[in-house]
Short mmCIF file of C-alpha atoms in Angstrom, two decimals:
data_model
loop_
_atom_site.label_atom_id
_atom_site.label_comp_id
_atom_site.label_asym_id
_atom_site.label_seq_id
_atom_site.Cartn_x
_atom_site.Cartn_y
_atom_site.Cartn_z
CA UNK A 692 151.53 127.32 144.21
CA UNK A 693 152.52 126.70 148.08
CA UNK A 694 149.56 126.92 150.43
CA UNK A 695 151.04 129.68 151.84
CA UNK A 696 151.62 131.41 148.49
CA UNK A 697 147.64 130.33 147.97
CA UNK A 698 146.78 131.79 151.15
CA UNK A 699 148.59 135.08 150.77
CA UNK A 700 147.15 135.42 147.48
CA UNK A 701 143.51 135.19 148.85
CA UNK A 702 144.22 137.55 151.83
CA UNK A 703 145.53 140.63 149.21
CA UNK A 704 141.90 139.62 147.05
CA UNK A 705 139.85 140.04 150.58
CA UNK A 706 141.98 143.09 152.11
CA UNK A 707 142.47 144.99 148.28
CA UNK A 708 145.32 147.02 147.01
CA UNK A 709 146.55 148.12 150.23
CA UNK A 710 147.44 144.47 151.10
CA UNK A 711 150.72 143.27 149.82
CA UNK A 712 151.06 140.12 148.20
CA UNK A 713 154.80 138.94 147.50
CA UNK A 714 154.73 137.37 144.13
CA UNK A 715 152.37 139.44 143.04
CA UNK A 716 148.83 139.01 140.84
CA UNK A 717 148.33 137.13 137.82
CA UNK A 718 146.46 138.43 135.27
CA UNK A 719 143.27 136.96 135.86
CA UNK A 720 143.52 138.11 139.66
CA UNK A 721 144.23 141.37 138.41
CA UNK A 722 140.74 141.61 136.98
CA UNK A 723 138.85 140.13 139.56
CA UNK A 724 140.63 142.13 142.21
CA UNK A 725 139.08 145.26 139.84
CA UNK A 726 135.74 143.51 139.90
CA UNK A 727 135.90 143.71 143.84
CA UNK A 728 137.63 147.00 143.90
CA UNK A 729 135.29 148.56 141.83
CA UNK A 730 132.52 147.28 144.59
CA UNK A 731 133.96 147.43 147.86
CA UNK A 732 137.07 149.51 147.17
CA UNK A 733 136.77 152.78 149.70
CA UNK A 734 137.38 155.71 146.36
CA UNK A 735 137.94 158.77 146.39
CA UNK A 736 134.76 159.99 144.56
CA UNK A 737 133.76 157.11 142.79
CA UNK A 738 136.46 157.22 140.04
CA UNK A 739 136.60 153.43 140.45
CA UNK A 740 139.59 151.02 140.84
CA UNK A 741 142.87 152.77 141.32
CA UNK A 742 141.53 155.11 143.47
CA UNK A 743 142.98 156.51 147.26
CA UNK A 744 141.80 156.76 150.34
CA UNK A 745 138.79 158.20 151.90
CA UNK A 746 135.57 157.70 152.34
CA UNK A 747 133.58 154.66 150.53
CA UNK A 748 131.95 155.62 147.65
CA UNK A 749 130.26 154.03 144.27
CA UNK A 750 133.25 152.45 141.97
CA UNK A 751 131.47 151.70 138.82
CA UNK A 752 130.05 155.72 137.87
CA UNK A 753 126.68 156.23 136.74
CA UNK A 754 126.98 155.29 133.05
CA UNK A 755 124.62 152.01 131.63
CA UNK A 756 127.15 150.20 129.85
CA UNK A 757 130.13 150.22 132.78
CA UNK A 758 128.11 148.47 134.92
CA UNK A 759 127.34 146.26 132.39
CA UNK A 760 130.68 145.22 131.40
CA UNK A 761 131.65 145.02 135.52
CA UNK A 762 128.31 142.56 135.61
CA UNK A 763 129.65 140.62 132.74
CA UNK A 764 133.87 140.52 134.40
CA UNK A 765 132.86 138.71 137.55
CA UNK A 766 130.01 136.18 136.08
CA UNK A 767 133.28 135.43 133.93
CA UNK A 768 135.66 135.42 137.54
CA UNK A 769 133.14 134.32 140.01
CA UNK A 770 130.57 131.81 140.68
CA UNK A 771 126.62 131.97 140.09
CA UNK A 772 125.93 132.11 143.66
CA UNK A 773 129.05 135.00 144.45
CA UNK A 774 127.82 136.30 142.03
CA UNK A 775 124.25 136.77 143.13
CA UNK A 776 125.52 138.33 146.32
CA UNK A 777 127.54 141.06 144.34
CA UNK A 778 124.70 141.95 142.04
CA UNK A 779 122.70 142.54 145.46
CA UNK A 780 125.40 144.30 147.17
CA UNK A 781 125.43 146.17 144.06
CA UNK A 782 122.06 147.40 144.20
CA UNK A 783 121.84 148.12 148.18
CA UNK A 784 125.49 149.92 147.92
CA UNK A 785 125.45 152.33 144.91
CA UNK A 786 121.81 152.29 143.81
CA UNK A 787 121.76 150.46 140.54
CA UNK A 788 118.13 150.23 140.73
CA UNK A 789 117.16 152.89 138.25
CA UNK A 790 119.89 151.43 135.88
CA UNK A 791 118.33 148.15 135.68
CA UNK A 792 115.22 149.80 133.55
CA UNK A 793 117.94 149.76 130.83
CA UNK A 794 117.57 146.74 128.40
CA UNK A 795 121.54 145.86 127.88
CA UNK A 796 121.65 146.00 131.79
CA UNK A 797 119.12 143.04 131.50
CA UNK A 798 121.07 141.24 129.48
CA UNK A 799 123.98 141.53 131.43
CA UNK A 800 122.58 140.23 134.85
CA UNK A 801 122.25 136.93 137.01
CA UNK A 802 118.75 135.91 137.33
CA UNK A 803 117.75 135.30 140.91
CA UNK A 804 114.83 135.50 142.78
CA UNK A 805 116.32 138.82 144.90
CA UNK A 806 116.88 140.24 141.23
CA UNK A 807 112.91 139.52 140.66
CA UNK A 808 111.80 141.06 143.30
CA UNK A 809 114.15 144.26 142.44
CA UNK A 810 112.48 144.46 138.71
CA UNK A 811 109.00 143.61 140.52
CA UNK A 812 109.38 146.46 142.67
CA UNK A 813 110.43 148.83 139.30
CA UNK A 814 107.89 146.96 137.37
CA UNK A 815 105.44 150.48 137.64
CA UNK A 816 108.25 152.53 136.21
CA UNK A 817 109.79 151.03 133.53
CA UNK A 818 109.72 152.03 129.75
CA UNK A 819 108.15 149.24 127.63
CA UNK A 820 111.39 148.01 126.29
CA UNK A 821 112.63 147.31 129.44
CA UNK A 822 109.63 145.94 130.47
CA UNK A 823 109.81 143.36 127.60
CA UNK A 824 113.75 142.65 128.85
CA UNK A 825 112.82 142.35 132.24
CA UNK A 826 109.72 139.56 131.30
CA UNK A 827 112.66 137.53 129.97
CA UNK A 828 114.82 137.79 133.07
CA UNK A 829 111.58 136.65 135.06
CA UNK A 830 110.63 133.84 133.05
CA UNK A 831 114.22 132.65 133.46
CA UNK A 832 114.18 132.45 137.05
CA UNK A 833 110.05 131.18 136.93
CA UNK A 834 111.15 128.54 134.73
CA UNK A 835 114.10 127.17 136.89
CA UNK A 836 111.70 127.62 139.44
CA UNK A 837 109.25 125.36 138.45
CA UNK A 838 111.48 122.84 137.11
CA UNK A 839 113.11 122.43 140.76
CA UNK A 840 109.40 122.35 142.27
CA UNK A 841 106.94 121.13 140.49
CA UNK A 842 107.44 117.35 140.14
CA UNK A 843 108.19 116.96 144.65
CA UNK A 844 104.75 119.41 144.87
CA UNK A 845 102.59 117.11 142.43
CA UNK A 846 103.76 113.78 143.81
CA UNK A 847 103.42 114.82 147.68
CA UNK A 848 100.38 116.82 147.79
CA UNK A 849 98.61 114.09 145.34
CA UNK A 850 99.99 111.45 147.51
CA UNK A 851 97.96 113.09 150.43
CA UNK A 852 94.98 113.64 148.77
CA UNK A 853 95.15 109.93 147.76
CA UNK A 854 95.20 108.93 151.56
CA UNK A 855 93.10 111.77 153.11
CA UNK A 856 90.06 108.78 152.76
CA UNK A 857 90.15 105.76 155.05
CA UNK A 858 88.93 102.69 153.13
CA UNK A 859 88.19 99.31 155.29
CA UNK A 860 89.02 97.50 152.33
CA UNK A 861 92.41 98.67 151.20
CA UNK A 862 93.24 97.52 147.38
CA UNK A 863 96.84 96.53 147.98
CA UNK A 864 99.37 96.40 151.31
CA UNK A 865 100.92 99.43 150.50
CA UNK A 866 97.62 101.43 150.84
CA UNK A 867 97.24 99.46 154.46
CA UNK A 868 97.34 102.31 157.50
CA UNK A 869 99.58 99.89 159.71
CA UNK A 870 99.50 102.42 162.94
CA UNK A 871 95.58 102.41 162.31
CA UNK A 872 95.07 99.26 161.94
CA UNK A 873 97.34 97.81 165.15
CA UNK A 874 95.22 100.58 167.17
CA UNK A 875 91.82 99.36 165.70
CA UNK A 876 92.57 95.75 166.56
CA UNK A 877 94.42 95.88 170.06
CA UNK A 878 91.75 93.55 172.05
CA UNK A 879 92.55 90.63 169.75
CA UNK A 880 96.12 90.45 170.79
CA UNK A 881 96.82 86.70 171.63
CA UNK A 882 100.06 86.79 174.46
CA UNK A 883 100.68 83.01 173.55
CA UNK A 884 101.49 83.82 169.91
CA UNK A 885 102.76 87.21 170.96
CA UNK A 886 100.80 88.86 167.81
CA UNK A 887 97.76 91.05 166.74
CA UNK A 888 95.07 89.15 164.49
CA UNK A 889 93.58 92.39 162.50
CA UNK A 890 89.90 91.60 162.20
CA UNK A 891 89.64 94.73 160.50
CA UNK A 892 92.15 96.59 157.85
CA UNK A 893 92.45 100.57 157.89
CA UNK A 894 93.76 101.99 154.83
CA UNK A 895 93.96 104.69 152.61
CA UNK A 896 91.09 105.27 150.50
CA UNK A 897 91.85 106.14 146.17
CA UNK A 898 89.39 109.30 145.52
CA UNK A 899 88.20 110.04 142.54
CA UNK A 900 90.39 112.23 140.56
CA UNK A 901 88.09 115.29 140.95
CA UNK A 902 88.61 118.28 142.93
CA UNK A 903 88.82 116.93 146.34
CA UNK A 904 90.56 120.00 148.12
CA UNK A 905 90.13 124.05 147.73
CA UNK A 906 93.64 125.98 148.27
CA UNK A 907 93.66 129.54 148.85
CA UNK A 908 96.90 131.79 148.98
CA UNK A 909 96.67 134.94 149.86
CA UNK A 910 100.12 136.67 149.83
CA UNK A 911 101.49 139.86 151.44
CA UNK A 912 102.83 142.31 148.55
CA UNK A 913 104.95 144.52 151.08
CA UNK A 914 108.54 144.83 150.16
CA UNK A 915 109.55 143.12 152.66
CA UNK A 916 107.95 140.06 151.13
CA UNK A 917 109.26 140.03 147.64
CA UNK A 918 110.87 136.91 147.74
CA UNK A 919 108.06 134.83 149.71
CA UNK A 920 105.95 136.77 146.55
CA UNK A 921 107.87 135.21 143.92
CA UNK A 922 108.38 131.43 145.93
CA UNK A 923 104.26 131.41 146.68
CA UNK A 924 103.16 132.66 142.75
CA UNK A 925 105.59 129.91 141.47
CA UNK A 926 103.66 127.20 143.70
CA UNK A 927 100.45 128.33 143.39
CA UNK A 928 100.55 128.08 139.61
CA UNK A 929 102.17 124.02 140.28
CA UNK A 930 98.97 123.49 142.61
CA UNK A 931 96.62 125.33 139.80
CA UNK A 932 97.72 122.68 137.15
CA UNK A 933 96.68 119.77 139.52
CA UNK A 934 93.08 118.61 138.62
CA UNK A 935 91.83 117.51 142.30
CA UNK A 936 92.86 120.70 143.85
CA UNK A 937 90.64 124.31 143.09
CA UNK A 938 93.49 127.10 144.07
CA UNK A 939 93.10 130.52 144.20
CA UNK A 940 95.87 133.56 144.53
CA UNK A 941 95.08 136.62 146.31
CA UNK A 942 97.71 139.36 146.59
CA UNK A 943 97.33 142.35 149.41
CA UNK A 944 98.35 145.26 150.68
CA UNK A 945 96.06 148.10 151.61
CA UNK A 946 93.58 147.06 148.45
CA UNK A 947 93.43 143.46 147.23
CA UNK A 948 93.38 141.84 143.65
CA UNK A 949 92.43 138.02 142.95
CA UNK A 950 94.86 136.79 140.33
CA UNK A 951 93.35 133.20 140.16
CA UNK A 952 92.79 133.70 136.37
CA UNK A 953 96.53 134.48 135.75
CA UNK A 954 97.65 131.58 137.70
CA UNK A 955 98.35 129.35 134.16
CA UNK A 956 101.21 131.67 134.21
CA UNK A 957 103.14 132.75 137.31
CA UNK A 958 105.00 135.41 135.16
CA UNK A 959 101.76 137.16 134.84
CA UNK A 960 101.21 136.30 138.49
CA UNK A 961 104.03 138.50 139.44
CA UNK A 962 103.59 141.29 137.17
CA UNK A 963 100.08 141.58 138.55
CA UNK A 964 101.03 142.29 141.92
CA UNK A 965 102.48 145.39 143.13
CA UNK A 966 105.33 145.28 145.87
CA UNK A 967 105.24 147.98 148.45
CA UNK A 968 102.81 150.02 149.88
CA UNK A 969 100.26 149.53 153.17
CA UNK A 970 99.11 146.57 154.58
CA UNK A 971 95.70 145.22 155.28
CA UNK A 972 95.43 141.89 156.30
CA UNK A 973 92.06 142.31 157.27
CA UNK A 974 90.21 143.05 154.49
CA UNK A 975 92.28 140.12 152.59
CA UNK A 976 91.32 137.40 155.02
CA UNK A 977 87.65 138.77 154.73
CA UNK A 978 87.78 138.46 150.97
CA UNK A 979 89.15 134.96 150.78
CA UNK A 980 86.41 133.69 153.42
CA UNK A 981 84.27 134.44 150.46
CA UNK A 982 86.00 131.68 148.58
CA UNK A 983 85.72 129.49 150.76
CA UNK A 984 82.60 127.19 150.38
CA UNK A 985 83.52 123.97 151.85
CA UNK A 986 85.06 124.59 155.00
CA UNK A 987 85.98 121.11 156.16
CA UNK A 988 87.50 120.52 152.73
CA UNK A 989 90.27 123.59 152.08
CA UNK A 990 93.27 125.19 153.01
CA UNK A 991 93.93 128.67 153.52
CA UNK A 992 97.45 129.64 153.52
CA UNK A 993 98.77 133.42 154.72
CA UNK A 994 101.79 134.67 153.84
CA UNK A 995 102.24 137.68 155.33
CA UNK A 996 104.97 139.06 158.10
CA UNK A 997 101.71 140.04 160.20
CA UNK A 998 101.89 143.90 160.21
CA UNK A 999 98.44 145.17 160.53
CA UNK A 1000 97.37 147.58 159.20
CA UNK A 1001 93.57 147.16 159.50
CA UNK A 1002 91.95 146.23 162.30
CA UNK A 1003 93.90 143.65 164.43
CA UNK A 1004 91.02 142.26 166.48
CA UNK A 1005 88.78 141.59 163.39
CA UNK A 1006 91.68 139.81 161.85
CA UNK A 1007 92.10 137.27 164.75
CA UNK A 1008 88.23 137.09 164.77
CA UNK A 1009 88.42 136.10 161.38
CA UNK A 1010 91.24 133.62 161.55
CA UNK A 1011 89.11 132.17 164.51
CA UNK A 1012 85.98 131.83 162.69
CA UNK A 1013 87.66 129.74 159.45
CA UNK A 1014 88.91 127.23 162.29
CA UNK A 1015 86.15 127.05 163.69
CA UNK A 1016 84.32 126.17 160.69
CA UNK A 1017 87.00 123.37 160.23
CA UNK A 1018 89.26 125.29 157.60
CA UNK A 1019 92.71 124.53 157.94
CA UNK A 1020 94.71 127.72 158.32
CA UNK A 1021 98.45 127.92 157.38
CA UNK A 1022 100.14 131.28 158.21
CA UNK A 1023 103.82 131.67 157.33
CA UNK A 1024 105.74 134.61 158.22
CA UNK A 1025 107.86 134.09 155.17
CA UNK A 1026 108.07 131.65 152.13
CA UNK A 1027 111.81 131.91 151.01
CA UNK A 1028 115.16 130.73 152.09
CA UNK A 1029 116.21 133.62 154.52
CA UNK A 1030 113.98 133.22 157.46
CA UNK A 1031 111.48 135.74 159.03
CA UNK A 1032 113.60 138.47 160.37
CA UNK A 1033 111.11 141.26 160.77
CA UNK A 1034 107.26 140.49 162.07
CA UNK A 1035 104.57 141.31 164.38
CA UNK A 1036 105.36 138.90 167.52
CA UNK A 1037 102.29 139.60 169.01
CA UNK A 1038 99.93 139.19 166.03
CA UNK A 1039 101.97 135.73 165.94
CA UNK A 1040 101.92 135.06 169.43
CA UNK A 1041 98.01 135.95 169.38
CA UNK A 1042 97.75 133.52 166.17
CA UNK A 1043 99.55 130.75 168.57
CA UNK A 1044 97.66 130.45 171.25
CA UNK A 1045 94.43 130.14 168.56
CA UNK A 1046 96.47 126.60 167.57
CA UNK A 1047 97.76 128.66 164.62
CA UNK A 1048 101.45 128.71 164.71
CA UNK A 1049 103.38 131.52 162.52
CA UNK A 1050 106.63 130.50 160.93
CA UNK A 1051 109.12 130.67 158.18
CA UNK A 1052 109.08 128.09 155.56
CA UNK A 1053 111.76 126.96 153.19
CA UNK A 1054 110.67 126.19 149.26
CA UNK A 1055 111.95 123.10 149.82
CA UNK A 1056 109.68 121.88 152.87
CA UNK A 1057 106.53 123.51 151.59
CA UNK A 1058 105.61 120.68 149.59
CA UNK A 1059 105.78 118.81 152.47
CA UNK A 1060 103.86 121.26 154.45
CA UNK A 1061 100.87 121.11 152.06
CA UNK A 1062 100.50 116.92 152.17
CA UNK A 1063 100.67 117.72 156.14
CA UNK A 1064 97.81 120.06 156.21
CA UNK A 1065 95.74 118.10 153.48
CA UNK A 1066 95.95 115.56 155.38
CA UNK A 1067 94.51 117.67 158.48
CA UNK A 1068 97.60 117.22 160.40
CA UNK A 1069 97.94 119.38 163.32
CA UNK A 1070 100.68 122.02 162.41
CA UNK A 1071 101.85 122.80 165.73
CA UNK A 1072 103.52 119.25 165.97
CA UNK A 1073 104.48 119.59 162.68
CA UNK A 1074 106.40 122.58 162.61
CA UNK A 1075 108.46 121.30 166.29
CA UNK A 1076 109.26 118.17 163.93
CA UNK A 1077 110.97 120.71 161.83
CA UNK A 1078 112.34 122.94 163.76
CA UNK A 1079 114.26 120.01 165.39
CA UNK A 1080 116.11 118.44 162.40
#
């Protein structure tokens, strides 16, 4: 095929039945120009593909297994990640939602995280068999999850922990703080041999392997947070399984739960929580200060878009208080790979100006993250460093 032959044939899949295509569709084309049809196509009345003009409407009628066969045509004519997008579009355009409580329909879907946070969000309405279906679907995408994670979390977050203690007597060079050391040892600098004799070495310390660090998450459960949900119950169950951290997970919204005793299993993590509702951010922080007992030794990380519902005053107090006592506070407007679109600007301009900065964070610099605020770094340089590359 020509490229122009290739690009015609692209523009008649993008523009639909109206566009004309000279030589035509092959087969194949002709069912994934269906597939998109039966999406995007603007229908009469939502008799699907073949329809007229008119207004846009659903193409793919209310019945379970149609939309199952239309999710199984374009995983077989379309990519994972297209077809991630279409599932969504799916569910925003022609409400699917209530279909998805239907077992086959499980089987029939792409697991993504946006599809966990739809059966999340159904999770109090489901019968039990699709309840059962929709655990399998979750523990697909947990699973994946974890694998991508879990070894990057262990290795940089132990790694910290490792040189969070300065030793004068560092075991080998590579535990030797060279920056430390150079600053440490400045006055014996000898200009005739143009070098630095280190009377002293400063290097990282090897802890014992007990717990040397509390981690506390406490996590938003508004809708608007359902991936960030799903991204922070999947890393708090990696940090769980590490012996020289103690984490707890606290999940909020106008009430709030403690599911540290689930966290063996992020599946029952996520299941525990509740998406939607209120939000009190308040009464959340003041729970977790109640699990905090060594101050200079934890980090508490808030994930939350910052709409307060509570009292706003008492929750900057609070936040104020744990950094005063030397707690390390993390707040991150978001814990996913979209961004932060919607928050409070003020509650995170007011968190700012406290030394707290409130950002998005990707999955894959959170490890990263962590190992920076083990190691007490201060975030606000941290998160320029980011934002620049």
């Amino acid at each position: 095929m020509s490229v122009t032959d290739e690009r015609e044939r692209r523009w008649r899949l993008v523009l639909g039945r109206e566009a004309q295509c000279a030589g035509g569709l092959s087969t194949a084309d002709q069912g994934m120009d269906g597939a998109l049809e039966a999406l995007y196509n603007r229908g009469d009345g939502g008799s699907g593909a073949g329809s007229g003009g008119g207004q846009r409407s659903a193409g793919l009628g209310g019945s379970a297994p149609r939309v199952a066969r239309w999710l199984g045509d374009i995983r077989e004519y379309f990519p994972t990640s297209v077809v991630q997008v279409m599932q969504k579009d799916a569910m925003d355009r022609l409400g699917l939602h209530q279909l998805l409580l239907e077992p086959e329909m499980m089987e029939a879907v792409e697991p993504d995280v946006h599809l966990v946070g739809t059966l999340l969000s159904l999770n109090r309405v489901m019968p039990d068999k699709a309840r059962e279906s929709a655990r399998a679907v979750v523990r697909r995408v947990v699973d994946d999850l974890e694998r991508r994670v879990a070894q990057k979390t262990r290795s940089l977050v132990q790694g910290a922990i490792d040189r969070s203690a300065r030793t004068h007597r560092p075991r080998r060079v590579a535990d030797i703080d060279w920056n430390a050391t150079i600053r440490r040892n400045l006055a014996n600098y000898l200009p005739e041999h143009n070098t630095i004799v280190p009377e002293t070495l400063v290097g990282y310390g090897r802890r014992s392997r007990g717990v040397q660090k509390d981690v506390v998450l406490a996590i938003d459960q508004s809708g608007s947070m359902a991936s960030s949900v799903v991204y922070a119950s999947v890393f708090g169950a990696v940090l769980a399984s590490m012996s020289t951290l103690r984490t707890s997970l606290v999940v909020f919204d106008t009430a709030v739960v403690d599911l540290t005793e689930q966290l063996t299993d992020p599946v029952e993590v996520l299941f525990g929580t509740q998406l939607g509702g209120g939000t009190h951010i308040n009464k959340a922080i003041a729970y977790c200060q109640g699990l905090i007992t060594k101050p200079t030794d934890s980090i508490f990380v808030l994930i939350s878009d910052l709409y307060e519902g509570g009292v706003r005053a008492e929750m900057l107090k609070r936040v104020a208080a744990m950094q005063a006592a030397g707690v390390q506070v993390v707040v991150l407007l978001a814990l996913s790979d979209e961004g932060a679109p919607f928050y409070d600007r003020e509650n995170a301009s007011a968190l700012a100006e406290m030394g707290v900065p409130a950002f998005a964070c990707t999955p894959d610099v959170f490890p990263e993250l962590m190992a920076a605020a083990i190691q007490g770094q201060p975030l606000t340089s941290w998160v320029e460093k980011h934002r620049d590359t």
